[in-house]
mmCIF file of C-alpha atoms and ligand atoms in Angstrom:
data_model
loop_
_atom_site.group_PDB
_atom_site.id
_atom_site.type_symbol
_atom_site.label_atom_id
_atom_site.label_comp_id
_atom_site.label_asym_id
_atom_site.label_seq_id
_atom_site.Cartn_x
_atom_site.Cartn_y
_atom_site.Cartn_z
ATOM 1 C CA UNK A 1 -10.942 10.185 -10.836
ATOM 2 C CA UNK A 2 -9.535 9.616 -7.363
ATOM 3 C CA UNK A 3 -6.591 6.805 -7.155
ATOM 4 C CA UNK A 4 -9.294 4.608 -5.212
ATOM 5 C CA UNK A 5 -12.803 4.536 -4.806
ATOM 6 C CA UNK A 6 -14.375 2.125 -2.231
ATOM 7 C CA UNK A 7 -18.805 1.748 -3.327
ATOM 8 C CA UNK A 8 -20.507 -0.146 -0.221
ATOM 9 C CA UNK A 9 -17.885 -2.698 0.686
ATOM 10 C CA UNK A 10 -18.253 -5.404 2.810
ATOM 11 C CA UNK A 11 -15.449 -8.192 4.027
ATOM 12 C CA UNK A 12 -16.017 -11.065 5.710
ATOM 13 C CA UNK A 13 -13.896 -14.239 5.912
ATOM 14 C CA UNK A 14 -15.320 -17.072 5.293
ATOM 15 C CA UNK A 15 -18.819 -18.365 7.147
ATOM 16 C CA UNK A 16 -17.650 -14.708 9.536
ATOM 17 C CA UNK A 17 -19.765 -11.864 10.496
ATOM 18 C CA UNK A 18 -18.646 -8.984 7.816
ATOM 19 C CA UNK A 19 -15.251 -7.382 9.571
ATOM 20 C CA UNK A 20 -16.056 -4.690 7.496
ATOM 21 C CA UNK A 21 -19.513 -3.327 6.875
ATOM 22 C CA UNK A 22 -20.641 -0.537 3.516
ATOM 23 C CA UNK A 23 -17.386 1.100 2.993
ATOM 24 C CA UNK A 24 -18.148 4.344 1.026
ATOM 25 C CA UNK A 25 -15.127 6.555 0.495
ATOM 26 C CA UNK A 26 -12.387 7.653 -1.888
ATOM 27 C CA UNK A 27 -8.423 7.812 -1.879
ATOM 28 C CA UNK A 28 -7.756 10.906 -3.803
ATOM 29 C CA UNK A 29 -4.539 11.043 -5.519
ATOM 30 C CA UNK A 30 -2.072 13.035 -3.735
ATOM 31 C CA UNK A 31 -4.185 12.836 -0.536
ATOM 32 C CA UNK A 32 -2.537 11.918 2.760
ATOM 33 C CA UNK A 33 -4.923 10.561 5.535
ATOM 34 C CA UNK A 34 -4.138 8.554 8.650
ATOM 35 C CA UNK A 35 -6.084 4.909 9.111
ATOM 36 C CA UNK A 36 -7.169 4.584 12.787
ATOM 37 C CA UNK A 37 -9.762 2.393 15.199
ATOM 38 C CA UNK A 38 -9.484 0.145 18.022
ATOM 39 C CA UNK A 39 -7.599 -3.407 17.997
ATOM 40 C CA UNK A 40 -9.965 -5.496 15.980
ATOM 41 C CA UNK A 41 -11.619 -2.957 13.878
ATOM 42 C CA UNK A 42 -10.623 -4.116 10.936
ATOM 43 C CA UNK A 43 -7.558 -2.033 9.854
ATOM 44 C CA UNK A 44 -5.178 -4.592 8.679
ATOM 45 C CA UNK A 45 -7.908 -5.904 6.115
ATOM 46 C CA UNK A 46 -8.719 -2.765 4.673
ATOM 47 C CA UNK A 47 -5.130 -2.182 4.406
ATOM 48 C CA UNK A 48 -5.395 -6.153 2.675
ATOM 49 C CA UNK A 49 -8.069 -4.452 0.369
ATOM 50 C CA UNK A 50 -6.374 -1.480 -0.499
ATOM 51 C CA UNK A 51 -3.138 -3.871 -1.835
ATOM 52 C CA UNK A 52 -5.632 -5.697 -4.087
ATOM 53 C CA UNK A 53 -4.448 -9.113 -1.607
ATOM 54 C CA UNK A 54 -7.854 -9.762 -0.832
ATOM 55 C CA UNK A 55 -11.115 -9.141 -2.961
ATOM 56 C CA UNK A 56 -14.011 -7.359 -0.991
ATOM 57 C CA UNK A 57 -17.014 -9.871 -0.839
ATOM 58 C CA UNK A 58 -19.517 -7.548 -1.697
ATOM 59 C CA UNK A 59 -19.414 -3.842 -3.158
ATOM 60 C CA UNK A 60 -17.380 -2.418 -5.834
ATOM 61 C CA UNK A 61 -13.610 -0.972 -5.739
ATOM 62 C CA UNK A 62 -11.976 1.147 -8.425
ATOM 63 C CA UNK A 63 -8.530 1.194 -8.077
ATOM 64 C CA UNK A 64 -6.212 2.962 -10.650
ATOM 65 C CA UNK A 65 -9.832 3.568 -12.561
ATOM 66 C CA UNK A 66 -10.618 -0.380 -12.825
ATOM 67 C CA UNK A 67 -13.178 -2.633 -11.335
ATOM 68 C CA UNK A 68 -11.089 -4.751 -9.085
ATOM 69 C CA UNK A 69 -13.602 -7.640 -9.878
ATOM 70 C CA UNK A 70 -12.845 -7.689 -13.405
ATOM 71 C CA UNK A 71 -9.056 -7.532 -13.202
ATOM 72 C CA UNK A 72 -7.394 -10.437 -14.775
ATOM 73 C CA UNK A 73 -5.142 -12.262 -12.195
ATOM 74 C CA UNK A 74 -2.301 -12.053 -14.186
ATOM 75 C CA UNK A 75 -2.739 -8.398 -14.020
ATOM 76 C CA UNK A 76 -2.759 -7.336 -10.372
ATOM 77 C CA UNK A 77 0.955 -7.505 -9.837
ATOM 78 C CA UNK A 78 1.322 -4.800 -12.704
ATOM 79 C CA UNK A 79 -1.562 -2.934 -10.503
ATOM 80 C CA UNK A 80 0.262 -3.590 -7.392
ATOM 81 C CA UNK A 81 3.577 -2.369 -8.482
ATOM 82 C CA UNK A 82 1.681 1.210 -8.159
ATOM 83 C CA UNK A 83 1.108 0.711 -4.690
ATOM 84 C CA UNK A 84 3.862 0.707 -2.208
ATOM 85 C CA UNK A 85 3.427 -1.221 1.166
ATOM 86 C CA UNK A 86 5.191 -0.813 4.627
ATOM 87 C CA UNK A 87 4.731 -3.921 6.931
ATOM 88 C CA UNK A 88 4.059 -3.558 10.661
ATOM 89 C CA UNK A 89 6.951 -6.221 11.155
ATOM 90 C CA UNK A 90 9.317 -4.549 8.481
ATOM 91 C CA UNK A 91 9.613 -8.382 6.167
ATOM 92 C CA UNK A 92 13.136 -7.548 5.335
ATOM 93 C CA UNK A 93 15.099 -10.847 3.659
ATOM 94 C CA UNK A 94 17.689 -11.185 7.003
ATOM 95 C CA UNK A 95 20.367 -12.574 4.314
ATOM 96 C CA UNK A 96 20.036 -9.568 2.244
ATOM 97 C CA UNK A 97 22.239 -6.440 2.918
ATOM 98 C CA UNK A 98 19.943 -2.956 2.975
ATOM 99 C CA UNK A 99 20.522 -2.192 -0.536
ATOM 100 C CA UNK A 100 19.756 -5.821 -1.974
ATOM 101 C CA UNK A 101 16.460 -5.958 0.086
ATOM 102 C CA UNK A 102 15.667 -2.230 -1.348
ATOM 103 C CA UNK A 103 16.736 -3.323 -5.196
ATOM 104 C CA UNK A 104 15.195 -6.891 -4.890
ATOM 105 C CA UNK A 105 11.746 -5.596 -6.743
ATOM 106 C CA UNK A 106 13.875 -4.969 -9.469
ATOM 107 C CA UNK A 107 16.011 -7.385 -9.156
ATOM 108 C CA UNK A 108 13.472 -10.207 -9.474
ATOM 109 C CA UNK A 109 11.748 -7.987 -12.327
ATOM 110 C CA UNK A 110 15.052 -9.149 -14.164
ATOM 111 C CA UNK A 111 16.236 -5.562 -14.615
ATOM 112 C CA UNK A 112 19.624 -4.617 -15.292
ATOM 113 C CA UNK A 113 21.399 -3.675 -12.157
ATOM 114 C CA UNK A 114 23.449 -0.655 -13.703
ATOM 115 C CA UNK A 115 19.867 0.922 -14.826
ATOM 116 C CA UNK A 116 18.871 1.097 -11.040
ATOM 117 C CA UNK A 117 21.783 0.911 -8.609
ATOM 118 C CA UNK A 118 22.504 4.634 -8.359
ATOM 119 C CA UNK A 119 18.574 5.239 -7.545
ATOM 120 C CA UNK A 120 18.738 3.190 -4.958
ATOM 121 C CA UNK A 121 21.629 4.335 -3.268
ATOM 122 C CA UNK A 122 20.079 7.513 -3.619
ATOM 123 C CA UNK A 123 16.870 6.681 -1.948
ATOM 124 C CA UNK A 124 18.898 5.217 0.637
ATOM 125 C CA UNK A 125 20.186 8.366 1.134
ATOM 126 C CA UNK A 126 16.947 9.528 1.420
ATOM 127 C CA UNK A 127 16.071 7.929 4.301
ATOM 128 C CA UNK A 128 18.870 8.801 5.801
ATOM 129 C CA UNK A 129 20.513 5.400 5.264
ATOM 130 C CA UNK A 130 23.514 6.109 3.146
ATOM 131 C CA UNK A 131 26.178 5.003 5.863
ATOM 132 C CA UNK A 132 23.766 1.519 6.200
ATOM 133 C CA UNK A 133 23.968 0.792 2.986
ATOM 134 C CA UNK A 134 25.986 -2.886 2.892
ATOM 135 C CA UNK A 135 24.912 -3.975 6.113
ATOM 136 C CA UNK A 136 22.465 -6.490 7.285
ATOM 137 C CA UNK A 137 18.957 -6.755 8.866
ATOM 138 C CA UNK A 138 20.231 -7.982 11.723
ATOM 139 C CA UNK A 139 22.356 -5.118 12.501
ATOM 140 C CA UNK A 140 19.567 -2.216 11.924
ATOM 141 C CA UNK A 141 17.990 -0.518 14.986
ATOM 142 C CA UNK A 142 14.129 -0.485 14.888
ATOM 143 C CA UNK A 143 14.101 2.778 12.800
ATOM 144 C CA UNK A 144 16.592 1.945 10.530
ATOM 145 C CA UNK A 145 14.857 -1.324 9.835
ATOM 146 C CA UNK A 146 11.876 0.583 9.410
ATOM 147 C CA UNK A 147 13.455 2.887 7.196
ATOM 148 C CA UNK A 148 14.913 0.319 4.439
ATOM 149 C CA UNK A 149 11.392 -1.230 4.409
ATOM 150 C CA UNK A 150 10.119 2.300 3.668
ATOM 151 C CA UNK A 151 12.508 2.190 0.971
ATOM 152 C CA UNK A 152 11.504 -1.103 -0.647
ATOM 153 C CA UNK A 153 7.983 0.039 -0.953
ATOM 154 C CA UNK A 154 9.483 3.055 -2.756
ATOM 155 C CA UNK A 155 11.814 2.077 -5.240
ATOM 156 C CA UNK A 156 9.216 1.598 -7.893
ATOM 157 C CA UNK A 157 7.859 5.123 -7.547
ATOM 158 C CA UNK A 158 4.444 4.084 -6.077
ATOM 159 C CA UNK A 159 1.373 5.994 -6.308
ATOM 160 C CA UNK A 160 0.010 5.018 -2.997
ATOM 161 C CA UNK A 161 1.911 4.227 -0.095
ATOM 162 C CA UNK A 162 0.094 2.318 2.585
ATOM 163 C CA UNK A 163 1.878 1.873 6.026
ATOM 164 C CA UNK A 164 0.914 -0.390 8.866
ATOM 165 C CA UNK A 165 2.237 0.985 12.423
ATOM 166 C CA UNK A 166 5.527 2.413 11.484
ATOM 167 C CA UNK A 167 6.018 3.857 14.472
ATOM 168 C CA UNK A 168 5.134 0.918 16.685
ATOM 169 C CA UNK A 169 8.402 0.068 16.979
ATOM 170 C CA UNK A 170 10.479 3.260 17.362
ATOM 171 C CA UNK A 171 11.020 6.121 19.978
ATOM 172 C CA UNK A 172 9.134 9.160 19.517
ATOM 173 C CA UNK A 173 12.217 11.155 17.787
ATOM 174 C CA UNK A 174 12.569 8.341 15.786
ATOM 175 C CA UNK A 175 8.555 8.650 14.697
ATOM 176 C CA UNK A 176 8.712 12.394 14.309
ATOM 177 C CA UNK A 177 11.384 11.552 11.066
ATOM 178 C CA UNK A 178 9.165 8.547 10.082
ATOM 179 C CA UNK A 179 6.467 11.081 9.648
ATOM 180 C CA UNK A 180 8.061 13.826 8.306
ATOM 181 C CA UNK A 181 9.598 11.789 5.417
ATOM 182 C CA UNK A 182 5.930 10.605 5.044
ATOM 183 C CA UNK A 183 4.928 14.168 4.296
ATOM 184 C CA UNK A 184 7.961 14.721 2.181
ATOM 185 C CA UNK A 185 7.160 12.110 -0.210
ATOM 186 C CA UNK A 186 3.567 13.525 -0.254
ATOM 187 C CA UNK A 187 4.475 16.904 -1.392
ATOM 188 C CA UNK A 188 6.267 15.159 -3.645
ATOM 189 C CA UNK A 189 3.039 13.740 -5.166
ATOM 190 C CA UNK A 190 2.490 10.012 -3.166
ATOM 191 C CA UNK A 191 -0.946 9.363 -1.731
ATOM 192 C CA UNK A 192 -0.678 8.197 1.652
ATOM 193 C CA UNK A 193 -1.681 6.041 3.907
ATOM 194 C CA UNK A 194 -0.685 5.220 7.664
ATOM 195 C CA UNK A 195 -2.689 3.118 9.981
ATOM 196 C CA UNK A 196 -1.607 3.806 12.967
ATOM 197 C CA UNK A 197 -3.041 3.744 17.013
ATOM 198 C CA UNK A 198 -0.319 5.931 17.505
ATOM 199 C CA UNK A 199 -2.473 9.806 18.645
ATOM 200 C CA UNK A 200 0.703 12.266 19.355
ATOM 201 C CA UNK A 201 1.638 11.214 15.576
ATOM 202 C CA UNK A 202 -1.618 12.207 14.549
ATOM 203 C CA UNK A 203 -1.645 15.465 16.513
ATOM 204 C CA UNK A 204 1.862 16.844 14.529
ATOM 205 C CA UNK A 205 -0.484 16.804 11.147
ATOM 206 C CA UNK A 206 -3.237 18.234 10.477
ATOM 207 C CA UNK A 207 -4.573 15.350 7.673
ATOM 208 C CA UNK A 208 -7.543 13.555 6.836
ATOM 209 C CA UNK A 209 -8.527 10.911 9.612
ATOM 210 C CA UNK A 210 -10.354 7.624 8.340
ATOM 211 C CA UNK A 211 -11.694 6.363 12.137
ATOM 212 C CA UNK A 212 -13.048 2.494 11.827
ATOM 213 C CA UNK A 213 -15.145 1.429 14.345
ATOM 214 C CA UNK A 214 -16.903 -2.069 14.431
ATOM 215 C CA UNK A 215 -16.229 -2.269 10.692
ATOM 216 C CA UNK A 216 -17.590 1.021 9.805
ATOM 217 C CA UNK A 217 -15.775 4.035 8.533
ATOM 218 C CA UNK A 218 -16.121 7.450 9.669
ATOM 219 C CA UNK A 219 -13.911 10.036 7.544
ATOM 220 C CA UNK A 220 -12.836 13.716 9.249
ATOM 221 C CA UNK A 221 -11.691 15.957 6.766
HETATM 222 P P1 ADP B 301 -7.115 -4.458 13.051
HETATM 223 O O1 ADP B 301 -6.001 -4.428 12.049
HETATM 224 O O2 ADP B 301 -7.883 -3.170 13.138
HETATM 225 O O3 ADP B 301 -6.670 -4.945 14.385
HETATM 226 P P2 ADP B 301 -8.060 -6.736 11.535
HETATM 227 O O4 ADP B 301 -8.350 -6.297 10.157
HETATM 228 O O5 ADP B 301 -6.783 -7.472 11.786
HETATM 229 O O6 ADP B 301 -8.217 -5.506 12.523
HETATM 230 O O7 ADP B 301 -9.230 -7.674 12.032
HETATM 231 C C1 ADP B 301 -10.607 -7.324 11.922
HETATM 232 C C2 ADP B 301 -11.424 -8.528 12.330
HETATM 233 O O8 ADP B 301 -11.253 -9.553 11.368
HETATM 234 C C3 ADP B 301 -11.018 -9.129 13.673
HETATM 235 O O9 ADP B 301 -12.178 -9.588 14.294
HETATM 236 C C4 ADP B 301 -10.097 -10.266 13.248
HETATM 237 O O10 ADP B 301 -10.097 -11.283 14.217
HETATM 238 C C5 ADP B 301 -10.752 -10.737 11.956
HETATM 239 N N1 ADP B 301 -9.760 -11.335 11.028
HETATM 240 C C6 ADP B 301 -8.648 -10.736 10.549
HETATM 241 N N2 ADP B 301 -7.982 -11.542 9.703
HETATM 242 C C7 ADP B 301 -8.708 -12.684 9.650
HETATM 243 C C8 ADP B 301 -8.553 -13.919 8.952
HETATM 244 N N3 ADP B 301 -7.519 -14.144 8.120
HETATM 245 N N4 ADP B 301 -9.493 -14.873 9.143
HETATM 246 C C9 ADP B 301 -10.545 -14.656 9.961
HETATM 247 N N5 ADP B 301 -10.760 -13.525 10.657
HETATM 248 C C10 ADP B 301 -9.852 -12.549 10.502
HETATM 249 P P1 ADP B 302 -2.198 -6.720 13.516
HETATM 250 O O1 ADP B 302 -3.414 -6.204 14.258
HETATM 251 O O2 ADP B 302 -0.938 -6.708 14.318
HETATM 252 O O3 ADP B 302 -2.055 -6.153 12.140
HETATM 253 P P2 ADP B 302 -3.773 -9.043 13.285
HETATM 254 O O4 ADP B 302 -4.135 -9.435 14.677
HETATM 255 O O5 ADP B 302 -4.782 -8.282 12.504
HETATM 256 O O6 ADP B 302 -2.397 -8.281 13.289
HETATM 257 O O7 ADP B 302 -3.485 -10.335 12.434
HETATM 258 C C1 ADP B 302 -2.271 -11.047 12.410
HETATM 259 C C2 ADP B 302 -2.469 -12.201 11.443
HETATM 260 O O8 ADP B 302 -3.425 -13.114 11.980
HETATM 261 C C3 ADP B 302 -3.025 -11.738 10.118
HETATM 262 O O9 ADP B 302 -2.380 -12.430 9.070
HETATM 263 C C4 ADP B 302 -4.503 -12.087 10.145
HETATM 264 O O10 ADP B 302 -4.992 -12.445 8.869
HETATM 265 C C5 ADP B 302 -4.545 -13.265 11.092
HETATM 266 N N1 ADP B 302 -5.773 -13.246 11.900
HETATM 267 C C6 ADP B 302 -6.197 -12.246 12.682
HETATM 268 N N2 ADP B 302 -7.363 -12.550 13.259
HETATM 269 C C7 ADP B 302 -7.671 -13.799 12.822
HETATM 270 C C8 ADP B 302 -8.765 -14.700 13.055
HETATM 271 N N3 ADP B 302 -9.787 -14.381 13.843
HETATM 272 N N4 ADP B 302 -8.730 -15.878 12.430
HETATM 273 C C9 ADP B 302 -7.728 -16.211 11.628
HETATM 274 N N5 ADP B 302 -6.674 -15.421 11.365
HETATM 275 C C10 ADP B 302 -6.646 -14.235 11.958
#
């Protein structure tokens, strides 16, 4: 079964016209696809979808092989620990240095700090933030920033990645790493997701493009 299958979804919120209209489509596991459409096309809500933070108001979605619809409350944060989420506007905790914000998931999950603090340094190294490590928010460049959120979302070994713009905020060098460690973690198995306006980061991959228009979804394989 794919990681997430979308059956004739529709979104609106509240007395709104639907935002998004008979979604058909799948996520396949290991798949990596970009998200794009104009300003308004609705985006940011599938991405909402997709992180189980909003519930579709008509249609079905499978995600991890269960009916979204059905899923005890108490459940989805078990179900959204599989799915790892990138923030347009990064969300780091500014009091935080980079390797508390990265190990907070954990840390609030009451594990032990000695059974995760050399995985974290390590995926700090990763993305190429080993010399950042003790610093604070405040003192990361755009990329970096960008970079420790990327992080965060991975610590927990995620199945899915979803990212919203994450190169809106850096220079194009700085989005040519962003993408390749993108790719990196998908060869390493990680579905993927990036939303993204962004068209000379689409043109360095050729990947699946998911094109919304006026709340519809066209896919290009
Ligand atoms: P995109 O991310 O592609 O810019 P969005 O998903 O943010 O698109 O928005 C799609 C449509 O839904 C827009 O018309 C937007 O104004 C509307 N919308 C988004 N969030 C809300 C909300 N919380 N309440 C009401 N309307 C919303
Ligand atoms: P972006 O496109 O940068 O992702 P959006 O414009 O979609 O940001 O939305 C920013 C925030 O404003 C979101 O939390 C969204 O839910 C809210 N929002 C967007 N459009 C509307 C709307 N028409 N009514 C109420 N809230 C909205």
């Amino acid at each position: 079964a794919p990681l997430i299958h979308f059956e004739n979804v529709g979104l609106r919120y509240g007395m709104g016209p639907e935002v998004l209209r008979d979604l058909t489509f799948d996520i396949p596991r290991r798949s990596f696809q970009f998200l794009t459409g104009p300003s308004g096309a609705g985006k940011s809500t599938l991405l909402r979808l997709l992180f189980l933070s909003l519930q579709p108001t008509r249609g079905l979605i499978r995600t991890f092989d269960r009916n979204i619809a059905t899923i005890p409350r108490e459940e989805l944060p078990m179900l959204r620990r599989r799915i790892g989420i990138v923030f347009q506007d990064f969300r780091l905790l500014e009091h935080l240095t980079t390797y508390e914000n990265v190990a907070l998931p954990l840390r609030v999950r009451g594990k032990d700090e000695l059974s995760y603090r050399a995985d974290v340094i390590d995926l700090l190294k990763w993305v190429g933030l080993g010399e950042r490590i003790n610093v604070l928010p405040p003192v990361l460049s755009g990329g970096e920033k960008q970079r420790a959120a990327i992080a965060r979302a991975l610590i927990d070994r995620p199945e899915l990645l979803l990212a919203d713009e994450p190169t809106g905020n850096v220079d194009p060098p700085m989005a040519r790493r962003l993408l390749s460690l993108f790719l990196e973690l998908n060869r390493l198995g990680t579905a993927v997701v990036i939303a993204t306006h962004d068209l000379s980061l689409m043109d360095q991959v050729d990947a699946r493009r998911m094109i919304l228009s006026q709340g519809r979804l066209d896919i290009y394989e």
